[in-house]
XYZ file of C-alpha atoms in Angstrom:
727
model
C 115.346 91.098 131.909
C 119.139 91.460 129.761
C 116.854 93.822 127.438
C 115.901 95.798 131.213
C 119.056 96.143 131.689
C 120.311 96.768 128.204
C 117.518 99.918 127.649
C 119.070 100.734 131.391
C 122.601 101.213 130.612
C 122.044 102.999 127.421
C 120.279 105.371 129.203
C 123.205 105.167 131.997
C 125.504 106.564 129.379
C 123.283 108.988 127.231
C 122.515 110.291 130.656
C 126.669 110.894 131.217
C 127.218 111.729 128.161
C 125.406 114.804 128.115
C 126.101 115.977 131.510
C 129.240 115.807 130.465
C 128.216 117.968 127.747
C 126.647 119.970 130.616
C 129.787 120.214 132.343
C 132.019 121.466 130.402
C 130.231 124.558 129.732
C 129.728 125.359 133.641
C 133.808 124.721 133.694
C 134.287 127.270 131.719
C 131.512 129.245 132.676
C 133.013 128.981 136.128
C 136.147 129.982 135.262
C 135.476 133.346 133.594
C 133.102 134.812 136.478
C 134.940 133.275 139.319
C 135.387 136.203 140.712
C 132.044 137.762 139.373
C 130.020 135.532 141.706
C 129.907 133.664 145.139
C 131.263 130.553 145.971
C 126.991 129.586 146.551
C 127.069 130.057 142.771
C 129.182 128.053 142.763
C 128.419 125.256 144.236
C 125.102 125.167 143.441
C 125.912 125.091 139.347
C 126.997 121.758 140.098
C 123.555 121.012 141.052
C 122.622 120.680 137.154
C 125.290 118.614 136.896
C 123.696 115.982 139.422
C 120.703 116.564 138.013
C 121.841 115.789 134.149
C 123.314 112.501 135.996
C 119.563 111.427 137.953
C 116.388 112.474 136.200
C 115.658 109.622 133.751
C 113.033 112.165 131.844
C 113.718 115.409 131.344
C 111.334 117.963 129.226
C 112.283 119.339 125.904
C 112.761 122.854 124.846
C 113.959 124.597 121.529
C 115.975 127.069 124.080
C 117.852 124.323 124.932
C 121.408 123.807 124.897
C 121.159 121.030 123.094
C 118.960 122.196 120.143
C 121.754 124.279 119.497
C 124.024 121.329 119.140
C 121.557 119.444 116.817
C 121.601 122.183 114.342
C 125.353 123.026 114.339
C 125.959 119.086 113.690
C 123.879 119.589 111.338
C 120.580 116.786 113.043
C 123.745 114.516 115.716
C 122.785 115.471 119.083
C 122.547 113.757 122.222
C 119.172 113.903 123.954
C 117.306 110.837 126.219
C 117.187 107.602 124.805
C 114.811 104.821 125.530
C 113.701 104.136 129.819
C 113.535 101.408 130.223
C 110.941 98.715 129.014
C 109.209 97.047 131.158
C 107.228 93.659 129.539
C 104.847 91.809 130.926
C 105.803 87.645 131.155
C 103.579 86.224 128.147
C 102.219 83.325 128.463
C 103.483 80.826 125.527
C 100.454 80.740 122.940
C 99.548 78.205 120.234
C 99.468 79.985 116.812
C 97.255 82.222 116.179
C 95.972 83.094 112.114
C 95.678 87.015 112.301
C 95.899 89.502 109.316
C 99.097 92.171 109.189
C 96.963 95.088 110.188
C 94.542 96.474 112.396
C 92.473 97.784 110.212
C 93.625 96.970 106.256
C 93.046 93.996 105.186
C 96.010 91.595 104.562
C 95.494 90.094 100.331
C 97.518 87.464 99.097
C 98.794 87.833 95.712
C 96.177 86.198 94.062
C 93.698 88.927 95.780
C 92.165 86.518 98.852
C 91.639 87.240 102.239
C 96.158 85.859 103.389
C 96.439 84.134 106.633
C 99.142 85.732 109.258
C 100.374 83.686 111.750
C 101.130 85.350 115.878
C 104.560 82.991 116.199
C 105.807 81.526 119.904
C 106.656 83.281 122.786
C 110.624 81.988 122.417
C 111.359 83.446 119.758
C 110.062 87.283 121.235
C 112.482 86.341 123.536
C 115.132 87.319 121.292
C 113.396 90.251 119.543
C 115.405 93.413 120.871
C 118.280 91.763 122.620
C 121.458 93.352 122.670
C 124.112 92.964 120.369
C 127.146 90.979 122.778
C 128.674 93.184 123.912
C 126.159 96.243 125.182
C 125.065 92.818 126.826
C 129.037 92.846 128.654
C 129.525 96.026 129.860
C 125.957 96.503 130.977
C 126.346 93.148 133.284
C 130.117 94.819 134.634
C 128.455 97.846 135.345
C 125.692 96.564 137.450
C 128.306 95.608 139.956
C 130.289 98.419 139.524
C 126.838 99.699 141.283
C 125.842 97.063 143.394
C 129.741 97.288 145.024
C 129.694 101.341 145.466
C 125.890 101.017 146.741
C 126.743 98.686 148.680
C 130.068 100.262 150.354
C 127.921 103.876 150.458
C 124.778 102.065 152.952
C 127.752 100.433 154.853
C 129.109 103.356 155.443
C 126.205 105.171 156.492
C 124.497 102.614 159.079
C 127.859 101.695 160.892
C 127.745 105.888 161.061
C 124.162 104.953 162.079
C 125.267 102.512 165.380
C 128.346 104.251 166.215
C 125.943 107.001 167.002
C 124.799 104.577 170.252
C 128.705 104.071 171.280
C 129.854 107.699 171.497
C 129.382 109.853 174.317
C 127.625 112.589 174.057
C 129.479 115.936 175.245
C 127.901 117.428 179.020
C 130.634 120.228 179.417
C 128.687 123.030 179.833
C 131.415 125.379 178.795
C 130.885 122.745 174.691
C 126.959 123.773 175.262
C 126.474 127.080 175.394
C 128.884 127.554 172.686
C 126.838 125.193 170.680
C 123.576 127.134 171.341
C 124.693 130.524 171.345
C 126.336 129.122 166.974
C 122.271 127.787 166.806
C 121.101 131.239 168.154
C 122.983 132.652 164.968
C 121.828 130.653 162.786
C 118.690 130.239 163.201
C 118.939 126.090 164.106
C 116.022 125.609 166.451
C 116.710 122.290 167.151
C 118.501 120.571 168.964
C 121.243 118.912 167.540
C 123.906 116.830 170.072
C 127.644 117.005 170.186
C 129.573 113.249 170.974
C 132.981 112.598 171.497
C 134.869 109.127 171.348
C 137.414 107.776 168.411
C 136.025 108.192 165.455
C 138.008 110.601 163.363
C 140.873 113.081 164.164
C 137.995 116.098 163.495
C 134.940 117.809 163.953
C 131.781 116.502 161.937
C 127.996 116.309 161.287
C 126.046 113.322 160.822
C 122.421 112.626 160.313
C 120.813 113.824 158.170
C 116.768 112.782 159.386
C 118.654 113.381 162.907
C 121.337 115.290 163.209
C 124.626 115.483 165.217
C 127.971 116.474 165.752
C 131.496 115.057 166.825
C 134.377 116.966 168.441
C 137.376 115.007 169.404
C 137.983 116.069 173.008
C 140.698 117.223 173.185
C 140.566 119.433 170.593
C 137.457 121.228 171.425
C 139.768 121.127 174.324
C 142.591 122.389 173.833
C 140.573 125.332 170.949
C 139.169 128.602 172.489
C 135.840 129.946 173.122
C 135.850 131.874 169.386
C 137.652 129.054 168.125
C 135.215 126.353 169.188
C 132.767 128.578 167.874
C 134.155 128.982 164.088
C 134.200 124.778 164.503
C 130.537 124.665 165.059
C 129.227 127.593 162.803
C 130.861 125.728 160.178
C 129.491 121.994 160.816
C 126.177 123.947 161.423
C 126.261 125.873 158.836
C 126.400 122.760 156.479
C 122.662 121.131 158.450
C 121.482 124.675 157.628
C 122.430 124.105 153.775
C 120.761 120.646 154.002
C 124.514 119.687 151.947
C 124.443 115.990 153.443
C 121.321 115.348 151.253
C 123.513 116.967 148.805
C 126.071 114.267 149.154
C 123.941 111.909 149.350
C 122.308 112.780 146.069
C 125.878 113.045 144.807
C 127.150 109.710 146.103
C 124.473 108.213 144.523
C 125.382 109.675 141.331
C 128.287 108.826 141.119
C 127.306 104.675 141.883
C 125.254 105.378 138.881
C 127.892 106.991 136.394
C 131.213 105.320 137.771
C 132.262 103.995 134.338
C 132.911 108.006 132.970
C 135.649 109.265 135.426
C 134.451 112.904 134.568
C 132.181 112.103 137.117
C 134.451 111.265 139.786
C 135.911 114.304 139.463
C 132.896 117.021 139.362
C 132.226 114.260 142.807
C 135.078 115.873 143.884
C 134.904 119.365 143.173
C 131.285 119.727 143.867
C 132.741 118.570 147.700
C 135.574 121.458 147.065
C 133.276 123.403 146.643
C 130.834 122.646 149.282
C 133.045 123.499 151.607
C 134.005 126.551 150.390
C 130.428 127.804 150.109
C 129.777 126.859 154.049
C 132.820 129.227 154.662
C 131.608 132.122 152.879
C 127.759 131.597 154.264
C 129.443 131.580 157.450
C 131.530 134.358 157.429
C 127.272 136.161 155.368
C 125.653 135.250 158.936
C 129.160 136.165 160.958
C 130.169 139.302 159.299
C 133.465 140.478 157.627
C 135.038 141.378 161.285
C 135.253 137.484 161.707
C 137.047 136.257 158.120
C 140.263 137.151 159.570
C 139.982 135.447 163.406
C 138.159 132.979 161.177
C 140.998 132.750 158.941
C 143.321 131.665 161.653
C 140.862 129.482 163.593
C 141.490 127.430 160.176
C 145.398 127.214 160.338
C 145.474 126.410 163.877
C 143.313 123.675 163.103
C 144.914 122.636 160.400
C 147.889 122.446 162.943
C 146.100 120.046 164.892
C 145.185 117.614 162.416
C 147.180 115.123 161.127
C 145.589 113.774 157.216
C 148.490 110.702 157.536
C 145.854 108.243 158.596
C 142.369 109.391 157.791
C 138.733 107.807 158.105
C 137.977 106.228 155.390
C 134.771 107.863 153.939
C 133.329 107.431 150.810
C 135.047 109.807 148.579
C 131.331 112.416 148.636
C 132.405 112.844 152.371
C 136.464 112.928 152.164
C 137.798 115.420 154.924
C 138.533 118.935 153.594
C 141.371 119.988 155.444
C 143.586 118.478 152.425
C 146.827 121.405 152.282
C 145.851 122.321 148.000
C 141.726 122.056 149.919
C 142.567 124.662 152.771
C 145.042 127.107 150.574
C 141.661 127.845 148.807
C 139.641 128.225 152.112
C 142.154 130.184 153.532
C 142.643 132.493 150.244
C 138.928 132.665 149.434
C 138.672 134.016 153.891
C 140.790 136.623 153.616
C 139.508 138.015 150.156
C 135.645 138.258 151.235
C 133.596 141.417 151.081
C 130.499 140.388 151.673
C 128.187 140.279 148.196
C 125.510 142.965 146.918
C 122.543 141.419 147.129
C 122.516 143.290 143.269
C 125.241 140.786 142.393
C 123.324 138.332 143.951
C 120.472 138.701 142.013
C 121.950 138.704 138.987
C 123.878 135.379 139.729
C 120.533 133.664 140.491
C 119.119 135.320 136.633
C 121.800 133.644 135.272
C 121.830 130.339 137.125
C 118.014 130.120 135.815
C 118.805 131.300 131.870
C 121.968 128.447 132.684
C 119.433 125.709 133.725
C 116.749 126.562 131.356
C 118.730 125.757 128.790
C 121.053 122.009 130.349
C 118.512 121.259 131.920
C 116.065 120.364 128.771
C 116.251 118.115 125.593
C 116.483 119.086 122.260
C 113.315 119.992 120.918
C 112.034 117.125 117.866
C 109.456 119.820 116.641
C 107.002 117.839 113.783
C 108.064 118.674 110.042
C 104.873 121.103 109.737
C 104.732 122.465 112.303
C 105.483 125.752 111.197
C 104.022 128.578 110.129
C 103.006 127.833 106.026
C 102.661 130.834 103.951
C 98.925 129.804 101.431
C 101.482 129.555 98.461
C 103.466 127.117 100.245
C 100.666 124.901 101.237
C 100.176 124.228 98.061
C 103.488 122.827 97.587
C 103.420 118.924 97.042
C 104.623 116.631 99.782
C 105.357 114.109 98.160
C 107.516 112.550 94.839
C 103.535 111.590 93.049
C 102.620 112.002 89.498
C 98.187 112.505 90.622
C 96.089 115.568 91.218
C 92.873 113.394 92.468
C 90.707 115.452 94.948
C 87.653 115.011 96.194
C 86.676 119.529 96.759
C 85.944 121.410 93.132
C 87.425 124.104 95.629
C 90.357 122.308 96.083
C 90.559 121.257 92.461
C 90.522 125.280 91.941
C 93.292 125.979 94.605
C 96.013 123.728 92.357
C 94.906 125.001 89.135
C 95.673 128.384 89.606
C 92.374 130.044 87.683
C 88.652 130.281 88.707
C 86.174 128.726 87.195
C 82.961 127.751 86.249
C 81.286 124.715 86.268
C 76.479 124.078 86.679
C 74.698 124.737 89.257
C 72.670 122.097 87.711
C 72.929 118.326 87.450
C 70.321 116.126 86.598
C 69.271 113.880 89.882
C 70.773 111.283 89.046
C 74.135 111.902 89.491
C 77.078 113.130 91.308
C 80.121 114.267 91.927
C 83.130 112.219 92.296
C 86.001 113.844 91.659
C 87.983 115.832 90.587
C 91.380 115.602 87.990
C 93.998 118.636 88.273
C 96.112 118.512 84.341
C 99.624 119.533 83.794
C 101.342 119.918 80.824
C 104.789 119.629 79.470
C 104.648 123.128 78.155
C 103.244 124.396 81.507
C 105.723 122.764 84.205
C 104.875 123.686 87.042
C 101.385 124.800 86.098
C 98.583 122.413 86.536
C 96.663 124.449 83.060
C 94.229 122.392 83.333
C 91.006 120.201 84.894
C 88.727 117.264 84.742
C 85.397 116.814 87.366
C 83.505 113.406 87.348
C 79.943 113.015 87.993
C 78.706 109.343 87.869
C 75.430 107.636 87.154
C 73.546 104.411 86.860
C 74.065 105.346 83.457
C 76.898 106.423 83.132
C 79.747 109.289 83.540
C 80.209 112.676 82.592
C 83.086 114.709 82.475
C 83.361 118.137 82.336
C 86.525 119.335 81.836
C 88.274 122.993 82.171
C 91.039 124.416 80.255
C 93.686 128.171 79.387
C 94.886 125.898 76.419
C 91.955 125.120 73.349
C 91.443 121.592 73.206
C 89.404 120.354 69.901
C 88.350 117.550 70.857
C 88.407 116.180 67.462
C 90.256 112.622 67.591
C 88.290 111.768 71.147
C 87.860 107.493 71.479
C 84.339 105.592 71.106
C 84.118 102.491 73.371
C 82.310 99.970 73.253
C 80.006 97.736 75.602
C 83.053 95.644 75.556
C 85.523 97.512 76.150
C 87.198 98.194 72.395
C 88.296 101.540 71.243
C 87.787 103.361 67.804
C 90.977 101.555 66.694
C 88.886 98.779 66.199
C 85.834 99.654 64.780
C 85.753 102.036 61.814
C 83.305 105.481 63.069
C 83.387 108.923 61.696
C 83.173 113.418 62.939
C 80.368 115.221 62.796
C 80.413 118.805 64.148
C 77.726 121.598 64.144
C 77.224 124.696 66.190
C 74.303 126.187 68.920
C 73.642 128.688 70.421
C 73.375 128.692 74.243
C 72.907 132.181 76.481
C 74.277 133.401 73.285
C 77.702 130.839 74.028
C 79.033 128.827 70.202
C 78.606 125.727 71.227
C 80.819 123.495 68.777
C 79.248 119.914 68.956
C 81.589 116.674 68.064
C 79.330 113.715 67.730
C 81.823 110.969 66.926
C 79.303 107.631 65.565
C 81.619 103.861 65.284
C 80.386 100.623 63.953
C 80.766 97.934 64.353
C 81.737 94.310 61.871
C 78.549 93.542 63.792
C 76.760 95.975 62.558
C 76.141 97.718 66.060
C 75.923 102.130 65.781
C 77.693 103.808 68.886
C 78.113 107.311 69.511
C 79.748 109.395 71.209
C 79.451 113.152 71.489
C 81.967 116.428 73.235
C 80.600 120.357 73.471
C 83.185 122.288 72.928
C 82.301 126.601 73.949
C 84.835 129.151 75.227
C 83.863 131.426 78.338
C 86.452 134.862 79.842
C 89.300 133.659 77.980
C 88.607 129.840 79.659
C 87.646 126.818 77.093
C 85.200 124.341 78.531
C 83.787 120.422 77.390
C 81.235 118.551 78.383
C 81.619 114.641 77.432
C 79.652 111.481 78.290
C 79.065 107.662 77.639
C 75.210 108.415 78.547
C 72.250 108.725 76.997
C 71.689 112.289 78.536
C 69.406 114.401 75.560
C 70.965 117.540 74.152
C 67.781 119.464 75.974
C 69.301 118.432 79.145
C 73.466 119.451 78.188
C 71.937 122.529 77.272
C 70.677 122.283 80.369
C 73.226 121.780 82.250
C 75.885 124.578 80.011
C 73.156 127.324 80.913
C 73.910 126.848 84.378
C 77.814 127.413 85.390
C 78.843 129.305 86.802
C 81.742 130.367 89.556
C 82.164 128.329 93.056
C 79.843 129.884 95.550
C 80.596 128.442 99.722
C 76.555 126.012 98.328
C 78.331 125.084 94.809
C 81.304 124.310 97.435
C 79.064 122.190 100.076
C 76.539 119.841 97.483
C 80.086 118.621 95.723
C 82.427 118.072 98.625
C 82.437 114.184 98.343
C 82.426 112.903 101.755
C 82.074 109.506 101.359
C 83.818 107.070 103.914
C 84.752 104.921 102.111
C 86.551 107.251 99.820
C 90.449 106.885 100.199
C 90.794 110.458 100.507
C 94.398 111.252 98.717
C 96.763 114.020 101.208
C 98.550 115.617 98.619
C 100.101 119.203 100.722
C 99.101 121.461 103.205
C 96.388 122.513 101.787
C 94.498 119.375 102.056
C 96.452 117.966 105.928
C 94.404 121.822 107.121
C 91.127 120.118 105.782
C 90.847 116.261 106.519
C 92.498 117.923 110.429
C 89.001 119.469 110.688
C 87.326 116.861 109.399
C 89.021 113.726 111.429
C 88.562 116.341 114.434
C 92.119 116.403 116.267
C 95.172 117.487 115.141
C 97.831 114.359 113.704
C 101.337 113.811 114.319
C 102.550 114.040 110.223
C 106.516 113.663 110.532
C 107.595 113.411 106.683
C 110.875 111.328 107.794
C 111.306 109.675 110.623
C 115.346 107.474 111.654
C 117.519 104.914 109.807
C 116.690 106.444 106.284
C 112.850 105.715 105.705
C 110.980 108.896 103.943
C 107.386 109.202 103.354
C 105.391 108.328 100.064
C 101.766 108.674 100.796
C 99.376 109.383 102.653
C 95.400 109.736 102.628
C 92.346 109.231 104.706
C 90.021 106.487 104.694
C 86.659 105.487 107.344
C 86.987 102.712 109.864
C 83.831 101.354 111.408
C 83.799 101.188 115.355
C 82.597 97.801 116.649
C 80.510 98.843 119.851
C 77.160 98.456 119.940
C 75.650 102.415 120.859
C 78.284 103.922 118.119
C 78.328 100.790 115.321
C 76.521 104.514 113.101
C 79.443 106.271 113.592
C 82.560 107.290 111.190
C 85.648 107.431 112.847
C 88.388 109.081 110.301
C 91.615 107.310 110.069
C 94.615 109.386 108.861
C 97.695 106.968 107.418
C 100.804 107.674 106.337
C 103.188 105.016 104.031
C 107.100 105.067 105.297
C 110.098 103.100 102.316
C 113.354 103.313 102.385
C 115.204 104.090 98.797
C 117.589 101.895 100.270
C 115.298 98.851 101.163
C 113.191 98.339 99.276
C 111.711 95.592 100.370
C 110.834 97.418 103.891
C 107.688 99.479 104.909
C 106.492 101.305 107.351
C 102.662 101.948 108.106
C 101.438 105.009 110.559
C 98.231 104.922 111.505
C 96.392 107.632 114.125
C 92.462 107.453 115.075
C 90.214 109.221 117.649
C 89.872 105.860 119.411
C 90.888 105.634 122.890
C 88.967 102.795 123.636
C 91.887 100.296 120.958
C 94.411 101.296 123.811
C 91.977 100.903 126.871
C 91.228 97.482 125.172
C 94.975 96.123 125.374
C 94.483 97.690 129.241
C 92.469 95.647 130.039
C 92.757 92.177 128.060
C 96.197 92.393 127.125
C 95.393 92.006 123.566
C 94.871 93.773 119.805
C 92.010 92.713 117.500
C 92.688 92.518 113.923
C 90.630 91.352 111.035
C 90.925 90.087 107.712
C 89.148 91.163 104.047
C 87.418 88.042 104.380
C 85.988 90.109 107.847
C 87.574 87.309 109.959
C 88.736 88.839 113.004
C 91.183 87.648 115.188
C 93.124 88.800 118.802
C 97.111 89.068 119.375
C 99.061 89.501 122.829
C 100.594 92.446 123.284
C 103.143 93.770 125.447
C 103.124 96.689 127.240
C 106.931 99.221 126.781
C 107.776 102.599 128.169
C 109.697 104.512 125.023
C 110.773 107.415 125.900
C 107.966 107.639 128.970
C 105.420 106.940 126.843
C 102.827 103.184 127.428
C 103.569 101.810 124.061
C 101.846 98.221 123.308
C 103.375 95.529 121.279
C 101.808 92.912 119.669
C 104.301 89.379 119.448
C 105.937 88.968 116.883
C 103.505 87.991 113.775
C 103.969 86.856 109.164
C 101.914 85.783 106.232
C 100.948 82.111 106.456
C 104.377 80.518 104.757
C 101.662 78.236 102.614
C 100.647 82.142 100.855
C 103.973 83.578 100.665
C 107.130 81.692 102.398
C 109.529 84.955 101.802
C 107.880 87.706 104.174
C 109.202 88.605 107.650
C 108.549 88.310 111.388
C 105.919 92.101 111.724
C 105.578 94.018 114.410
C 102.719 96.785 115.770
C 103.547 99.412 118.391
C 100.383 101.250 119.680
C 99.675 104.240 122.525
C 97.577 106.517 122.934
C 98.074 109.901 123.893
C 94.390 112.477 124.932
C 91.847 110.717 123.705
C 94.006 109.688 119.811
C 95.504 106.054 119.031
C 98.593 105.602 117.021
C 99.977 102.455 115.588
C 102.868 102.183 113.483
C 103.599 98.766 111.599
C 106.227 96.939 110.397
C 106.924 95.294 107.005
C 110.296 92.912 107.055
C 112.065 96.550 109.360
C 115.177 94.903 111.562
C 114.296 95.808 115.232
C 116.641 98.223 116.226
C 115.237 100.175 113.869
C 112.049 99.787 114.692
C 112.535 101.113 118.025
C 114.191 104.397 117.278
C 111.480 105.146 114.416
C 108.991 104.068 117.461
C 110.871 106.831 120.007
C 111.045 109.191 117.528
C 107.248 109.171 116.376
C 106.414 108.775 120.151
C 108.249 111.845 121.080
C 106.428 113.809 118.128
C 104.392 117.015 118.047
C 101.051 117.182 116.259
C 101.296 119.197 113.717
C 99.926 123.617 113.809
C 99.092 125.356 110.782
C 97.073 127.783 112.258
C 100.646 129.643 113.048
């Protein structure tokens, strides 16, 4: 409970801070256009502050005021915090043995499967406990909220009960004036008038069943015209729904009572409400009634004393204070019926202001931007590996068009390509090697813009011995293949036992590029010649043929081009942030395969996008983020309140999960679990979080990451938008 209360308190603080910034902006706008807009518009602008105070979740927009603040402050923004987390009670269970990751088995230091132990629930309670001062402040805040709400509802209840003890006015003169006012203001329902000793001056009460109170000495001493003005003012409050807005203002004040500025704003909102109400009455009665209406206020002010006002809650206090009366008289004396054009402009400006203040800072994906083709090839991570399972990608990365064989013996299959980079040509990559495997051994086909005579290549024996431990000789010859001069380098190695090994390299040039074929197979010379004769530029058929789509591969994502390719393969646009809060940055990403568990779909492969995040300042920590198009994972958690893990030896275990609400998203969090003490005693407790958006399941696992940082990163990932590389 303290955890939930702490989250609610932090939401209040962030909402109050956001509303403060909006209110400061609106006060500046109101002062700048004080005479240019109506007082009704002045009053309506306060509703923007009220909405910021009361709405738990607001939409995100790149046009938001807080987006601009974010840009101006280089990343520091005021956004909605985590909404309250609601966690169902988790029954205490015996420790279970589970793996540390849902989809990847956990390997021990000795290569064997490692056991994972779920922690008993008595440790869960302290998992996300806020700092002591947050807990103390949240309790104080809650006590204040309860006191103010109690006072407010006691007042409302008293007003409701006092109606029964008041005397209903039956004076024909009063009722005639009331009916005339109702007809003029378009109020269809009959609103009774009561009198008694409730207050010194008239007021309207009752949100759903309104009634008007007017002291006997007031309506007897006022003329018909003055009483008409009094009733018109109270009925205007009813027409404008001021009682409802007043109640919402009181609720906002009760929730945000710790912010002293809110008290000032609510009082100012009440003051502007009275001016707006006066203006509304004069709009209906006409400019000719402005002076008589003002005189009524002056006459009324002389009769009503504020020395002993009724003890209203703040938002319902009387509007007859001397300073407030001066403002009302000044407004009335300057009243001019506003033009429709000015009103339309004011409304349009109000809508624009609402759009930029009633939204939160947008948090677009790091990669959600227009991307040029050359930028797509820029590496996303600081790695040196240049492997790809596609010849098309290898050609893009090489920066030149090369040829590949259209013929290979049937036992050979394409495995991968490796782009090479030499120091002299950095940052350009000047070569690529393609690897083809067969039961008899692999062959390598290389292309480069720089000639390599390949005279010092190694010969590897069956037991892994290289030429450094054997005697070897090099022989060279020239052959002609379709008019091309092909150099054949043969290195022969003889072991001490007399075993002879040969390694042959075929080298030639074609259209300014240098090619070679090197293999550790028993392919005959005529087969190699046939392969060389079939070399041709890449086309659609070869691109499709030489794409290694083996689902068991861990296909690395190096750049945006890879990401676009794999997005089409997995069937959805992934979330792909390059950094997370608290200093964690992406270090690698790859796609692998996961078998479905259901019998009817077990023949189908499901692809997973995996990302790893690390913090250079915390080398022992790591974050693993996965995405898979499989909504059944989270749906099963909703039903069973558990999730399953699988070790490297295939053994599955179930772990309890609890339901949270993070940034408006349903998130399931596992209980704490850790690697078995006997195999890895230094490992700390871990958590895994799951959530579902549309039909894509996301999960993030934290390895020795602080709990507060976990919550921040989950909130960021939940709010992260899918990439859009098609813009």
